[in-house]
mmCIF file of C-alpha atoms in Angstrom:
data_model
loop_
_atom_site.group_PDB
_atom_site.id
_atom_site.type_symbol
_atom_site.label_atom_id
_atom_site.label_comp_id
_atom_site.label_asym_id
_atom_site.label_seq_id
_atom_site.Cartn_x
_atom_site.Cartn_y
_atom_site.Cartn_z
ATOM 1 C CA UNK A 1 205.325 156.801 57.035
ATOM 2 C CA UNK A 2 202.679 156.294 54.556
ATOM 3 C CA UNK A 3 202.226 159.061 52.014
ATOM 4 C CA UNK A 4 198.363 159.600 52.510
ATOM 5 C CA UNK A 5 198.504 161.516 55.761
ATOM 6 C CA UNK A 6 194.781 162.414 55.519
ATOM 7 C CA UNK A 7 193.553 158.899 55.347
ATOM 8 C CA UNK A 8 192.098 157.831 58.837
ATOM 9 C CA UNK A 9 191.920 161.486 60.369
ATOM 10 C CA UNK A 10 188.626 163.013 61.153
ATOM 11 C CA UNK A 11 187.331 164.994 58.381
ATOM 12 C CA UNK A 12 186.884 168.739 58.510
ATOM 13 C CA UNK A 13 183.397 169.952 59.871
ATOM 14 C CA UNK A 14 182.475 171.468 56.617
ATOM 15 C CA UNK A 15 182.331 168.062 54.781
ATOM 16 C CA UNK A 16 179.768 166.462 57.408
ATOM 17 C CA UNK A 17 176.912 168.134 55.822
ATOM 18 C CA UNK A 18 175.180 166.342 52.894
ATOM 19 C CA UNK A 19 175.778 168.136 49.385
ATOM 20 C CA UNK A 20 178.510 170.162 51.111
ATOM 21 C CA UNK A 21 175.855 172.375 52.407
ATOM 22 C CA UNK A 22 177.125 175.610 54.186
ATOM 23 C CA UNK A 23 175.202 174.768 57.369
ATOM 24 C CA UNK A 24 175.944 174.631 60.988
ATOM 25 C CA UNK A 25 176.255 171.733 63.247
ATOM 26 C CA UNK A 26 173.337 171.801 65.700
ATOM 27 C CA UNK A 27 173.343 170.489 69.133
ATOM 28 C CA UNK A 28 170.355 168.125 68.616
ATOM 29 C CA UNK A 29 169.446 165.603 71.130
ATOM 30 C CA UNK A 30 170.944 162.877 69.442
ATOM 31 C CA UNK A 31 174.369 164.757 69.096
ATOM 32 C CA UNK A 32 174.372 165.631 72.524
ATOM 33 C CA UNK A 33 173.613 161.873 73.442
ATOM 34 C CA UNK A 34 176.436 160.877 71.286
ATOM 35 C CA UNK A 35 179.119 163.258 73.006
ATOM 36 C CA UNK A 36 177.861 161.572 76.334
ATOM 37 C CA UNK A 37 177.971 158.028 75.063
ATOM 38 C CA UNK A 38 181.305 158.417 73.387
ATOM 39 C CA UNK A 39 182.893 160.034 76.352
ATOM 40 C CA UNK A 40 181.641 157.206 78.678
ATOM 41 C CA UNK A 41 182.972 154.611 76.102
ATOM 42 C CA UNK A 42 186.336 156.100 75.981
ATOM 43 C CA UNK A 43 186.702 156.215 79.756
ATOM 44 C CA UNK A 44 185.772 152.647 79.782
ATOM 45 C CA UNK A 45 188.048 151.759 76.814
ATOM 46 C CA UNK A 46 184.974 149.818 75.513
ATOM 47 C CA UNK A 47 183.097 149.329 72.238
ATOM 48 C CA UNK A 48 179.996 151.279 71.096
ATOM 49 C CA UNK A 49 177.564 150.746 68.257
ATOM 50 C CA UNK A 50 175.846 153.847 66.775
ATOM 51 C CA UNK A 51 173.199 152.440 64.453
ATOM 52 C CA UNK A 52 169.926 153.567 62.617
ATOM 53 C CA UNK A 53 168.595 154.151 59.110
ATOM 54 C CA UNK A 54 170.289 156.264 56.570
ATOM 55 C CA UNK A 55 170.210 160.116 56.949
ATOM 56 C CA UNK A 56 169.612 160.229 60.785
ATOM 57 C CA UNK A 57 173.020 161.932 61.435
ATOM 58 C CA UNK A 58 174.996 158.821 62.829
ATOM 59 C CA UNK A 59 178.313 159.646 61.066
ATOM 60 C CA UNK A 60 177.985 163.531 61.580
ATOM 61 C CA UNK A 61 177.293 163.118 65.122
ATOM 62 C CA UNK A 62 180.170 160.871 65.938
ATOM 63 C CA UNK A 63 182.518 162.753 63.794
ATOM 64 C CA UNK A 64 181.416 166.098 65.699
ATOM 65 C CA UNK A 65 181.773 164.448 69.127
ATOM 66 C CA UNK A 66 185.154 163.168 68.467
ATOM 67 C CA UNK A 67 186.312 166.401 67.367
ATOM 68 C CA UNK A 68 185.329 167.571 70.783
ATOM 69 C CA UNK A 69 186.547 164.615 72.654
ATOM 70 C CA UNK A 70 189.464 162.957 71.147
ATOM 71 C CA UNK A 71 190.607 164.819 67.898
ATOM 72 C CA UNK A 72 194.347 163.902 68.016
ATOM 73 C CA UNK A 73 193.922 160.119 68.863
ATOM 74 C CA UNK A 74 190.960 159.082 66.594
ATOM 75 C CA UNK A 75 191.533 156.986 63.426
ATOM 76 C CA UNK A 76 188.830 156.214 60.981
ATOM 77 C CA UNK A 77 188.542 153.266 58.644
ATOM 78 C CA UNK A 78 186.662 153.696 55.333
ATOM 79 C CA UNK A 79 185.922 150.119 54.079
ATOM 80 C CA UNK A 80 184.483 148.694 50.922
ATOM 81 C CA UNK A 81 181.296 146.751 50.797
ATOM 82 C CA UNK A 82 181.724 143.470 52.354
ATOM 83 C CA UNK A 83 185.177 144.040 53.999
ATOM 84 C CA UNK A 84 187.230 140.978 55.128
ATOM 85 C CA UNK A 85 189.581 140.837 58.160
ATOM 86 C CA UNK A 86 192.261 141.440 55.602
ATOM 87 C CA UNK A 87 190.603 144.709 54.641
ATOM 88 C CA UNK A 88 190.562 145.734 58.125
ATOM 89 C CA UNK A 89 194.019 144.885 58.694
ATOM 90 C CA UNK A 90 195.405 146.978 55.544
ATOM 91 C CA UNK A 91 192.852 149.758 56.561
ATOM 92 C CA UNK A 92 194.376 150.119 60.079
ATOM 93 C CA UNK A 93 197.933 149.790 58.629
ATOM 94 C CA UNK A 94 197.016 152.836 56.398
ATOM 95 C CA UNK A 95 195.121 154.812 58.978
ATOM 96 C CA UNK A 96 197.822 154.514 61.597
ATOM 97 C CA UNK A 97 200.471 155.547 59.199
ATOM 98 C CA UNK A 98 202.826 152.653 59.844
ATOM 99 C CA UNK A 99 206.203 152.539 58.096
ATOM 100 C CA UNK A 100 207.187 150.264 55.282
ATOM 101 C CA UNK A 101 205.156 147.563 53.557
ATOM 102 C CA UNK A 102 202.141 145.823 55.114
ATOM 103 C CA UNK A 103 203.418 142.188 56.392
ATOM 104 C CA UNK A 104 202.216 139.342 54.030
ATOM 105 C CA UNK A 105 201.272 136.902 56.807
ATOM 106 C CA UNK A 106 198.397 137.302 58.888
ATOM 107 C CA UNK A 107 200.096 136.320 62.115
ATOM 108 C CA UNK A 108 202.660 138.768 61.587
ATOM 109 C CA UNK A 109 200.351 141.488 60.510
ATOM 110 C CA UNK A 110 198.316 140.863 63.760
ATOM 111 C CA UNK A 111 201.409 141.159 66.013
ATOM 112 C CA UNK A 112 202.521 144.377 64.484
ATOM 113 C CA UNK A 113 198.907 145.865 64.771
ATOM 114 C CA UNK A 114 198.784 144.722 68.420
ATOM 115 C CA UNK A 115 202.107 146.072 69.352
ATOM 116 C CA UNK A 116 201.152 149.283 67.738
ATOM 117 C CA UNK A 117 197.766 149.601 69.442
ATOM 118 C CA UNK A 118 199.551 148.652 72.823
ATOM 119 C CA UNK A 119 201.871 151.864 72.691
ATOM 120 C CA UNK A 120 199.284 154.439 73.568
ATOM 121 C CA UNK A 121 195.546 154.729 73.780
ATOM 122 C CA UNK A 122 193.676 155.322 70.403
ATOM 123 C CA UNK A 123 190.001 155.636 69.459
ATOM 124 C CA UNK A 124 189.292 153.526 66.234
ATOM 125 C CA UNK A 125 186.194 154.344 64.253
ATOM 126 C CA UNK A 126 184.563 151.831 61.697
ATOM 127 C CA UNK A 127 181.937 153.827 59.678
ATOM 128 C CA UNK A 128 179.502 152.067 57.319
ATOM 129 C CA UNK A 129 179.686 149.054 59.606
ATOM 130 C CA UNK A 130 176.478 147.624 58.114
ATOM 131 C CA UNK A 131 178.750 146.252 55.362
ATOM 132 C CA UNK A 132 180.775 144.099 57.753
ATOM 133 C CA UNK A 133 179.881 140.326 58.357
ATOM 134 C CA UNK A 134 180.544 138.163 61.325
ATOM 135 C CA UNK A 135 184.260 137.422 60.717
ATOM 136 C CA UNK A 136 185.083 141.176 60.463
ATOM 137 C CA UNK A 137 183.320 141.989 63.723
ATOM 138 C CA UNK A 138 185.101 139.074 65.299
ATOM 139 C CA UNK A 139 188.397 140.547 64.066
ATOM 140 C CA UNK A 140 187.770 143.803 65.801
ATOM 141 C CA UNK A 141 186.995 141.610 68.949
ATOM 142 C CA UNK A 142 190.211 139.873 68.474
ATOM 143 C CA UNK A 143 192.165 143.104 68.531
ATOM 144 C CA UNK A 144 190.040 144.729 71.545
ATOM 145 C CA UNK A 145 190.162 141.386 73.597
ATOM 146 C CA UNK A 146 193.916 141.408 73.591
ATOM 147 C CA UNK A 147 194.987 142.321 77.201
ATOM 148 C CA UNK A 148 197.810 144.794 75.923
ATOM 149 C CA UNK A 149 195.955 146.768 73.443
ATOM 150 C CA UNK A 150 194.692 150.223 74.441
ATOM 151 C CA UNK A 151 191.586 151.065 72.211
ATOM 152 C CA UNK A 152 188.078 152.142 72.133
ATOM 153 C CA UNK A 153 186.133 150.956 69.025
ATOM 154 C CA UNK A 154 183.190 152.784 67.609
ATOM 155 C CA UNK A 155 181.005 151.273 64.920
ATOM 156 C CA UNK A 156 178.785 153.587 63.179
ATOM 157 C CA UNK A 157 176.237 152.094 60.531
ATOM 158 C CA UNK A 158 172.701 151.024 59.411
ATOM 159 C CA UNK A 159 170.543 148.588 61.081
ATOM 160 C CA UNK A 160 172.468 145.821 59.442
ATOM 161 C CA UNK A 161 175.557 146.062 62.070
ATOM 162 C CA UNK A 162 172.985 145.911 64.933
ATOM 163 C CA UNK A 163 171.325 142.744 63.532
ATOM 164 C CA UNK A 164 174.766 140.967 62.896
ATOM 165 C CA UNK A 165 176.025 141.780 66.380
ATOM 166 C CA UNK A 166 172.893 140.921 68.235
ATOM 167 C CA UNK A 167 173.073 137.478 66.454
ATOM 168 C CA UNK A 168 176.300 136.864 67.916
ATOM 169 C CA UNK A 169 176.194 136.742 71.986
ATOM 170 C CA UNK A 170 179.995 136.904 72.278
ATOM 171 C CA UNK A 171 180.147 140.000 70.146
ATOM 172 C CA UNK A 172 177.029 141.713 71.384
ATOM 173 C CA UNK A 173 178.188 141.210 74.993
ATOM 174 C CA UNK A 174 181.199 143.164 74.519
ATOM 175 C CA UNK A 175 179.471 146.192 73.221
ATOM 176 C CA UNK A 176 179.378 148.851 76.150
ATOM 177 C CA UNK A 177 176.858 151.253 74.540
ATOM 178 C CA UNK A 178 174.331 150.917 71.981
ATOM 179 C CA UNK A 179 172.986 154.036 70.440
ATOM 180 C CA UNK A 180 170.009 154.035 67.972
ATOM 181 C CA UNK A 181 169.466 157.046 65.850
ATOM 182 C CA UNK A 182 165.956 157.753 64.815
ATOM 183 C CA UNK A 183 164.093 160.375 62.974
ATOM 184 C CA UNK A 184 163.588 163.785 64.606
ATOM 185 C CA UNK A 185 160.117 164.877 65.933
ATOM 186 C CA UNK A 186 158.417 167.835 64.331
ATOM 187 C CA UNK A 187 158.948 169.907 67.263
ATOM 188 C CA UNK A 188 162.774 169.383 67.267
ATOM 189 C CA UNK A 189 162.753 169.918 63.489
ATOM 190 C CA UNK A 190 161.074 173.394 63.920
ATOM 191 C CA UNK A 191 163.508 174.294 66.882
ATOM 192 C CA UNK A 192 166.535 173.019 64.873
ATOM 193 C CA UNK A 193 166.318 174.164 61.392
ATOM 194 C CA UNK A 194 166.888 177.949 61.995
ATOM 195 C CA UNK A 195 170.127 177.159 63.718
ATOM 196 C CA UNK A 196 170.886 174.550 61.036
ATOM 197 C CA UNK A 197 170.820 177.183 57.980
ATOM 198 C CA UNK A 198 170.022 180.742 57.718
ATOM 199 C CA UNK A 199 167.547 179.967 55.033
ATOM 200 C CA UNK A 200 164.995 178.918 57.603
ATOM 201 C CA UNK A 201 165.379 181.924 59.704
ATOM 202 C CA UNK A 202 161.851 183.567 60.246
ATOM 203 C CA UNK A 203 160.228 180.696 58.274
ATOM 204 C CA UNK A 204 156.557 180.087 59.575
ATOM 205 C CA UNK A 205 156.776 176.795 61.782
ATOM 206 C CA UNK A 206 153.722 175.662 59.982
ATOM 207 C CA UNK A 207 155.487 175.620 56.807
ATOM 208 C CA UNK A 208 158.292 173.634 58.270
ATOM 209 C CA UNK A 209 155.926 171.190 59.757
ATOM 210 C CA UNK A 210 154.125 170.709 56.330
ATOM 211 C CA UNK A 211 157.408 170.071 54.494
ATOM 212 C CA UNK A 212 158.524 167.573 57.172
ATOM 213 C CA UNK A 213 155.170 165.634 57.015
ATOM 214 C CA UNK A 214 155.174 165.700 53.281
ATOM 215 C CA UNK A 215 158.775 165.136 52.274
ATOM 216 C CA UNK A 216 161.660 165.397 55.153
ATOM 217 C CA UNK A 217 160.133 162.896 57.524
ATOM 218 C CA UNK A 218 162.218 164.007 60.362
ATOM 219 C CA UNK A 219 165.442 162.814 58.346
ATOM 220 C CA UNK A 220 168.402 165.412 58.607
ATOM 221 C CA UNK A 221 169.738 164.290 55.183
ATOM 222 C CA UNK A 222 166.415 164.900 53.524
ATOM 223 C CA UNK A 223 166.330 168.294 55.126
ATOM 224 C CA UNK A 224 169.882 168.929 53.770
ATOM 225 C CA UNK A 225 168.569 168.146 50.262
ATOM 226 C CA UNK A 226 165.625 170.233 50.545
ATOM 227 C CA UNK A 227 167.470 173.142 51.728
ATOM 228 C CA UNK A 228 169.877 172.994 49.086
ATOM 229 C CA UNK A 229 167.148 172.641 46.503
ATOM 230 C CA UNK A 230 165.401 175.670 47.934
ATOM 231 C CA UNK A 231 168.466 177.698 47.959
ATOM 232 C CA UNK A 232 169.082 176.991 44.402
ATOM 233 C CA UNK A 233 165.339 177.633 43.605
ATOM 234 C CA UNK A 234 165.655 181.132 45.337
ATOM 235 C CA UNK A 235 168.728 181.863 43.387
ATOM 236 C CA UNK A 236 167.573 181.008 40.218
ATOM 237 C CA UNK A 237 164.055 182.553 40.444
ATOM 238 C CA UNK A 238 165.467 185.642 42.360
ATOM 239 C CA UNK A 239 163.439 185.173 45.434
ATOM 240 C CA UNK A 240 163.966 186.359 48.647
ATOM 241 C CA UNK A 241 161.603 184.044 50.674
ATOM 242 C CA UNK A 242 160.166 180.716 50.387
ATOM 243 C CA UNK A 243 156.701 180.455 48.958
ATOM 244 C CA UNK A 244 154.237 177.749 48.084
ATOM 245 C CA UNK A 245 155.265 177.543 44.350
ATOM 246 C CA UNK A 246 158.900 177.012 45.262
ATOM 247 C CA UNK A 247 157.973 174.372 47.626
ATOM 248 C CA UNK A 248 156.124 172.591 45.136
ATOM 249 C CA UNK A 249 158.991 173.057 42.464
ATOM 250 C CA UNK A 250 161.299 171.391 45.163
ATOM 251 C CA UNK A 251 158.919 168.587 45.439
ATOM 252 C CA UNK A 252 158.825 167.890 41.774
ATOM 253 C CA UNK A 253 162.562 167.053 42.107
ATOM 254 C CA UNK A 254 162.210 164.420 45.078
ATOM 255 C CA UNK A 255 161.450 160.810 44.484
ATOM 256 C CA UNK A 256 157.828 159.716 45.599
ATOM 257 C CA UNK A 257 156.117 163.139 45.478
#
């Protein structure tokens, strides 16, 4: 078996949060929807596309849902920018922990992968799918279309993966569920933040709304950055609560403020 036993497995929950923030996974509307969608896709042995702009929680939601639904049969690929079908072959070989050296000829490689993926049902996740072009998406279709393989494929990526897939009717028609991730509403931000991190417990909702309008814009990744900066500032300035001066200090460290 390959030596890197961690590659391809679901990461620990603590690594989901931006900046390794000591926060909690919160059952947002997007996360609950992701659980339902992935469960339906697994039951159908279909393909799913989770897409949207950066920072809206695609990867975190997909990882969290799969920890709940299919932790032992999920295999994740981490591909470089502009991956080719060759990269996908080698990524699968590594993620699946196949023995020996990878085959040198594509036809032999494909036969090995199809035989392996026909043995037992697996969930394959391609994160950062916006980096893939038509030929790479076609390769995933090639594996999924084989009548013997037993797989669910989940693409998670930026708007680019949606645009590539929608341009190709043969590919788009095979996507069972499309899920678009968007920014949280102010009401959801106010309801979510205290559960997300203890720093926001007891903070005036008007303060949270003001920060969201000025800097976070309903983006979970922005909120993780702001939370980390606020915590750092409170520790450095020996504060016990958030105040306007601290918020302005955080804004001074953010682009576009």
